[in-house]
Amino acid sequence: MPTYARLSGIAFARNHLMTQHLLTPHQSQYYAWLLTRRAAGDTVESLASTLVDSQIDLNPHQVEAALFACKNPLARGVILADEVGLGKTIEAGLVISQRWAERRRRILIIVPANLRKQWHQELQDKFSLQSLILETKSYNAIRKQERQNPFLMSAGPVICSYQFAKAKADDIEDIDWDLVVLDEAHRLRNVYKTSNVIARTLKEALARVHSKVLLTATPLQNSLLELYGLVSMIDDRVFGDIDSFRSQFAAQGKGQAFNSLRDRLAPVCKRTLRRQVQQYAPYTTRKAIVQEFTPSSEEQELSSLVADYLRRPNLKALPQGQRQQDRRHSRRPDRALQGTWRSHDRHRGGSRRHQPSVLLLGHQL
């Protein structure tokens, strides 16, 4: 039976109970069994029982992603890498609801600071879960009043920002989390670099967590090593050390390396593209209109004046690192615009400076 058909049976049972006041003993017994039965955590039946009170209309790919995340109890986590707009937050919400129904309720959600309230609202409106946004003010108030780890004081999932999680990494490490969700997880893909302090700190703090869900629409952008970084956030054992990864997947022929890498990623990464769901989730076709721009003499003069200002040796208006970067752009103002267009192309998947092999793998994950 299709996934969505099984879920609709639960929805029918719920609606029937709400609209019918008189049930035969047989009907009452059947509905009681249907709504309270236990099922394995990786089955549609188990997800259906967690969605009795949810306020969402699910698409099949979202159910499949949630089942993928719940499938293997021995896995240390998954990467859900659907394209933008396909509902990764809903998929994570399904996994959170499933863990909550299993009474595994120590749940941490780490997100960019500007998405904390959005996550709080969606969990409340769509899954009837009351979460706690933990920030400096609320953290200090709980610490002063309860004298305990504030991450343990919530009756629901805890939501915090990446910066706050990094600052309170010791508190996070002290807790045996049942589930940790990391939204916009591409922020962590350079964890193998010593310069990414937040990613490395969180990796150490979450090393003992046995269930992590990483959400990102761009698991791969510039280098295959970014995939290595994301997967290492879940489990270092998947690829081994970075030298082993390079030797296995960077030195082989393209076709052989791609096939081997896809096979290795299959248990931990699931990606759905928009073209795969158009039959039931149509999207508006958008076309970019490019307008040529030639700077006037006044604009060129302004650019030169700004460049001269940035070249001042005693400039205090900008940090040293940023000043050096701006100086490089100021020597050739057009290069700054080129960088902007390259960034734009990257988000559209068409940057010229990307290796075609990297782009191809990104779409085939």
XYZ file of C-alpha atoms in Angstrom:
365
model
C 0.000 0.000 0.000
C 1.415 3.462 -0.857
C 2.808 5.502 1.999
C 0.301 8.322 1.725
C -2.621 5.848 1.549
C -1.640 4.266 4.859
C -1.345 7.670 6.483
C -4.751 8.689 5.158
C -6.271 5.713 6.977
C -5.174 7.183 10.287
C -6.493 10.595 9.283
C -9.835 9.003 8.372
C -10.007 7.291 11.730
C -9.335 10.540 13.539
C -11.939 12.470 11.521
C -14.468 9.690 11.967
C -14.014 9.748 15.726
C -14.529 13.512 15.758
C -17.721 13.438 13.661
C -19.380 10.253 14.852
C -20.664 10.123 18.411
C -22.086 6.570 18.368
C -19.830 3.640 17.555
C -20.514 -0.046 17.753
C -18.341 -2.028 20.195
C -16.520 -3.540 17.233
C -15.759 -0.098 15.763
C -14.596 1.225 19.109
C -12.242 -1.695 19.585
C -10.831 -1.344 16.057
C -10.168 2.394 16.349
C -8.562 1.941 19.752
C -6.224 -0.649 18.266
C -5.490 1.487 15.209
C -4.606 4.608 17.171
C -2.599 3.048 19.992
C -0.804 0.095 18.448
C 2.966 -0.032 18.601
C 5.093 -0.470 15.478
C 8.746 -0.534 14.524
C 10.289 2.922 14.323
C 11.194 2.579 10.642
C 7.682 1.738 9.398
C 4.884 3.868 7.994
C 2.633 2.588 10.761
C 4.854 4.085 13.443
C 4.939 7.476 11.720
C 1.181 7.372 11.251
C 0.609 6.982 14.967
C 2.724 10.066 15.671
C 0.766 12.194 13.196
C -2.700 11.793 14.671
C -2.652 15.366 16.017
C -0.391 16.964 13.411
C -1.592 19.803 11.181
C 0.297 19.088 7.964
C -0.363 17.760 4.482
C 2.507 15.433 3.698
C 4.135 14.695 0.357
C 5.456 11.186 -0.300
C 9.104 12.262 -0.465
C 8.831 13.800 3.018
C 7.545 10.556 4.503
C 10.306 8.621 2.729
C 12.941 10.982 4.118
C 11.598 10.621 7.668
C 11.568 6.830 7.337
C 15.133 6.958 5.999
C 16.204 8.887 9.107
C 14.480 6.383 11.425
C 15.429 3.280 9.469
C 18.644 2.060 11.076
C 18.809 2.267 14.876
C 22.554 1.540 14.779
C 23.376 4.459 12.447
C 24.659 7.621 14.108
C 22.669 9.973 11.899
C 21.680 11.036 8.394
C 21.963 13.967 6.002
C 18.671 15.111 4.446
C 19.767 17.153 1.439
C 16.589 17.896 -0.528
C 16.651 20.918 -2.788
C 15.352 24.245 -1.494
C 11.597 24.367 -0.967
C 10.946 20.627 -0.623
C 10.185 20.735 3.104
C 13.266 19.589 4.992
C 11.874 21.216 8.152
C 8.764 19.049 7.865
C 10.931 15.964 7.410
C 12.900 16.805 10.536
C 9.635 17.517 12.359
C 8.439 14.015 11.520
C 11.603 12.515 12.976
C 11.288 14.689 16.094
C 7.642 13.641 16.521
C 8.583 10.000 16.148
C 11.285 10.240 18.815
C 8.863 12.126 21.055
C 6.218 9.409 20.634
C 8.860 6.835 21.579
C 9.432 8.843 24.777
C 12.978 9.624 23.703
C 12.580 13.282 24.505
C 16.013 14.790 25.010
C 16.010 16.647 21.704
C 18.295 19.515 20.669
C 17.774 21.646 17.549
C 20.691 23.861 16.457
C 19.802 26.466 13.833
C 20.972 29.862 12.551
C 19.925 32.578 15.000
C 17.377 34.093 12.601
C 15.509 30.773 12.276
C 14.957 30.023 15.984
C 11.476 31.539 16.208
C 10.431 29.972 12.915
C 11.356 26.505 14.186
C 9.593 27.170 17.486
C 6.431 28.239 15.668
C 6.403 25.334 13.201
C 6.882 22.707 15.901
C 4.022 24.244 17.853
C 1.614 24.819 14.963
C 2.260 21.705 12.902
C 3.317 19.074 15.430
C 1.827 20.364 18.731
C 5.280 20.349 20.347
C 6.110 23.168 22.761
C 9.839 23.873 22.476
C 12.171 26.186 24.388
C 14.396 28.757 22.708
C 17.539 28.903 24.807
C 19.593 32.080 24.570
C 21.826 34.014 26.931
C 19.019 35.729 28.861
C 16.871 32.624 29.377
C 19.956 30.491 30.037
C 21.186 32.792 32.809
C 17.712 33.027 34.363
C 17.344 29.236 34.500
C 20.878 28.783 35.794
C 20.290 31.327 38.551
C 16.927 29.906 39.578
C 17.443 26.156 39.185
C 21.233 25.846 39.579
C 21.188 23.037 37.014
C 22.100 22.600 33.387
C 19.503 24.765 31.565
C 19.496 22.379 28.603
C 17.857 19.810 30.905
C 15.086 22.060 32.189
C 12.813 22.098 29.146
C 9.713 19.920 28.898
C 10.067 19.933 25.097
C 12.759 20.175 22.421
C 15.483 22.790 23.003
C 16.287 25.264 20.211
C 19.481 27.333 20.131
C 21.767 29.056 17.628
C 25.110 27.779 16.375
C 26.978 30.516 18.225
C 25.181 29.776 21.491
C 25.758 26.024 21.117
C 29.447 26.662 20.605
C 29.594 28.880 23.709
C 27.772 26.260 25.832
C 29.429 23.191 24.313
C 30.364 21.810 27.740
C 26.727 21.835 28.875
C 25.645 20.154 25.635
C 28.325 17.483 25.937
C 27.154 16.560 29.448
C 23.725 15.427 28.201
C 22.838 12.103 26.590
C 20.744 13.470 23.732
C 18.200 11.218 22.034
C 18.239 13.345 18.879
C 20.133 16.403 17.609
C 18.934 18.281 14.508
C 21.298 20.706 12.758
C 19.610 23.025 10.264
C 21.610 24.750 7.485
C 24.272 22.145 8.180
C 26.454 23.272 5.260
C 27.944 25.651 7.832
C 29.740 22.580 9.175
C 31.103 21.124 5.955
C 34.584 22.590 6.521
C 34.878 20.960 9.934
C 38.122 19.317 8.812
C 39.735 22.782 8.678
C 41.199 24.139 11.905
C 39.808 27.590 11.080
C 36.175 26.453 11.481
C 36.039 26.738 15.259
C 32.253 26.431 15.619
C 32.070 23.224 13.582
C 34.995 21.579 15.363
C 33.625 22.531 18.777
C 30.179 21.130 17.988
C 31.657 17.954 16.549
C 33.444 17.276 19.831
C 30.390 18.188 21.919
C 28.099 15.886 19.901
C 30.539 13.007 19.483
C 28.549 10.719 21.816
C 25.154 11.469 20.239
C 23.841 8.390 18.437
C 21.133 10.092 16.395
C 21.839 13.245 14.393
C 19.910 14.758 11.471
C 21.746 17.280 9.296
C 19.603 19.446 6.994
C 21.137 21.211 4.007
C 20.147 21.988 0.424
C 23.812 22.329 -0.620
C 25.849 19.421 0.737
C 28.415 19.986 -2.010
C 29.565 23.294 -3.445
C 33.267 23.578 -4.207
C 35.052 20.392 -3.207
C 34.395 16.724 -2.487
C 36.031 17.322 0.881
C 32.867 19.160 1.933
C 31.017 15.850 1.756
C 33.747 14.339 3.872
C 33.258 17.119 6.431
C 29.476 16.707 6.655
C 29.624 12.939 6.964
C 32.363 13.168 9.585
C 29.973 15.251 11.714
C 27.813 12.130 11.854
C 30.385 9.357 12.002
C 34.159 9.463 11.410
C 34.118 5.767 10.591
C 32.258 6.160 7.281
C 35.260 7.566 5.373
C 38.132 7.261 7.817
C 40.684 10.076 7.869
C 40.951 12.782 5.226
C 43.988 11.215 3.515
C 42.078 7.966 3.091
C 39.135 9.864 1.584
C 41.394 11.650 -0.906
C 43.081 8.439 -1.985
C 39.785 6.594 -2.458
C 37.672 9.209 -4.208
C 39.955 11.918 -5.584
C 42.624 9.746 -7.188
C 40.339 7.256 -8.981
C 38.744 7.688 -12.369
C 35.614 9.831 -12.380
C 33.090 7.090 -13.107
C 34.581 4.622 -10.657
C 34.941 7.269 -7.930
C 31.354 8.478 -8.368
C 29.884 5.007 -8.111
C 31.985 4.143 -5.090
C 31.162 7.431 -3.358
C 27.413 7.090 -4.007
C 27.454 3.595 -2.563
C 29.269 4.807 0.537
C 26.877 7.763 0.968
C 23.687 5.773 0.386
C 23.141 4.750 4.047
C 23.703 8.277 5.416
C 22.541 10.764 2.779
C 19.189 11.203 1.008
C 18.589 13.913 -1.587
C 15.418 14.691 -3.534
C 15.399 17.082 -6.500
C 12.514 19.271 -7.596
C 12.229 17.513 -10.930
C 11.571 14.262 -9.057
C 8.465 15.610 -7.306
C 6.867 17.759 -10.017
C 4.046 15.269 -10.531
C 2.552 16.123 -7.137
C 4.365 19.360 -6.141
C 4.448 21.719 -9.153
C 6.733 24.753 -9.007
C 6.637 28.057 -10.855
C 9.201 28.304 -13.649
C 11.346 31.391 -13.158
C 13.630 32.889 -15.775
C 16.434 35.303 -14.951
C 16.590 38.541 -16.950
C 20.128 39.923 -17.158
C 20.669 43.643 -17.746
C 24.011 44.865 -19.027
C 25.519 47.695 -17.018
C 28.232 50.143 -18.043
C 29.404 52.510 -15.276
C 29.270 56.205 -16.092
C 32.293 58.467 -15.711
C 30.955 59.739 -12.370
C 30.565 56.174 -11.095
C 34.066 55.273 -12.220
C 35.411 58.330 -10.431
C 33.569 57.328 -7.241
C 35.049 53.838 -7.510
C 38.545 55.299 -7.791
C 38.000 57.526 -4.758
C 36.793 54.579 -2.685
C 39.801 52.542 -3.833
C 42.187 55.316 -2.798
C 40.508 55.482 0.589
C 40.859 51.740 1.118
C 44.576 51.922 0.270
C 45.339 54.279 3.149
C 47.917 52.650 5.430
C 46.349 54.113 8.585
C 42.750 53.130 7.817
C 40.793 52.288 10.988
C 37.282 51.947 9.592
C 37.605 48.258 8.650
C 39.226 45.202 10.269
C 42.640 44.284 8.904
C 41.537 41.063 7.175
C 38.558 42.662 5.455
C 40.640 45.693 4.461
C 43.124 43.500 2.620
C 40.340 41.796 0.712
C 38.767 45.121 -0.241
C 42.119 46.400 -1.418
C 42.416 43.472 -3.820
C 38.981 44.285 -5.214
C 39.796 47.978 -5.399
C 42.678 47.357 -7.807
C 40.166 45.928 -10.252
C 36.616 47.046 -9.322
C 35.151 44.812 -12.006
C 36.496 41.760 -10.181
C 34.234 42.478 -7.239
C 31.251 42.265 -9.585
C 32.641 39.086 -11.108
C 32.804 37.574 -7.632
C 29.176 38.500 -7.077
C 28.121 36.804 -10.297
C 30.174 33.717 -9.437
C 28.374 33.501 -6.104
C 25.055 33.883 -7.918
C 25.998 31.136 -10.370
C 27.039 28.828 -7.558
C 23.576 29.013 -6.004
C 22.075 28.259 -9.409
C 24.482 25.350 -9.908
C 26.334 26.835 -12.880
C 29.596 28.378 -11.749
C 32.283 28.146 -14.438
C 35.007 27.601 -11.927
C 33.344 24.471 -10.534
C 34.682 21.217 -11.856
C 31.917 19.524 -13.887
C 32.500 16.321 -11.952
C 31.698 18.012 -8.645
C 28.490 19.497 -10.003
C 27.437 16.197 -11.518
C 27.926 14.349 -8.242
C 25.979 17.034 -6.364
C 22.906 16.325 -8.498
C 23.329 12.563 -8.346
C 23.538 12.153 -4.545
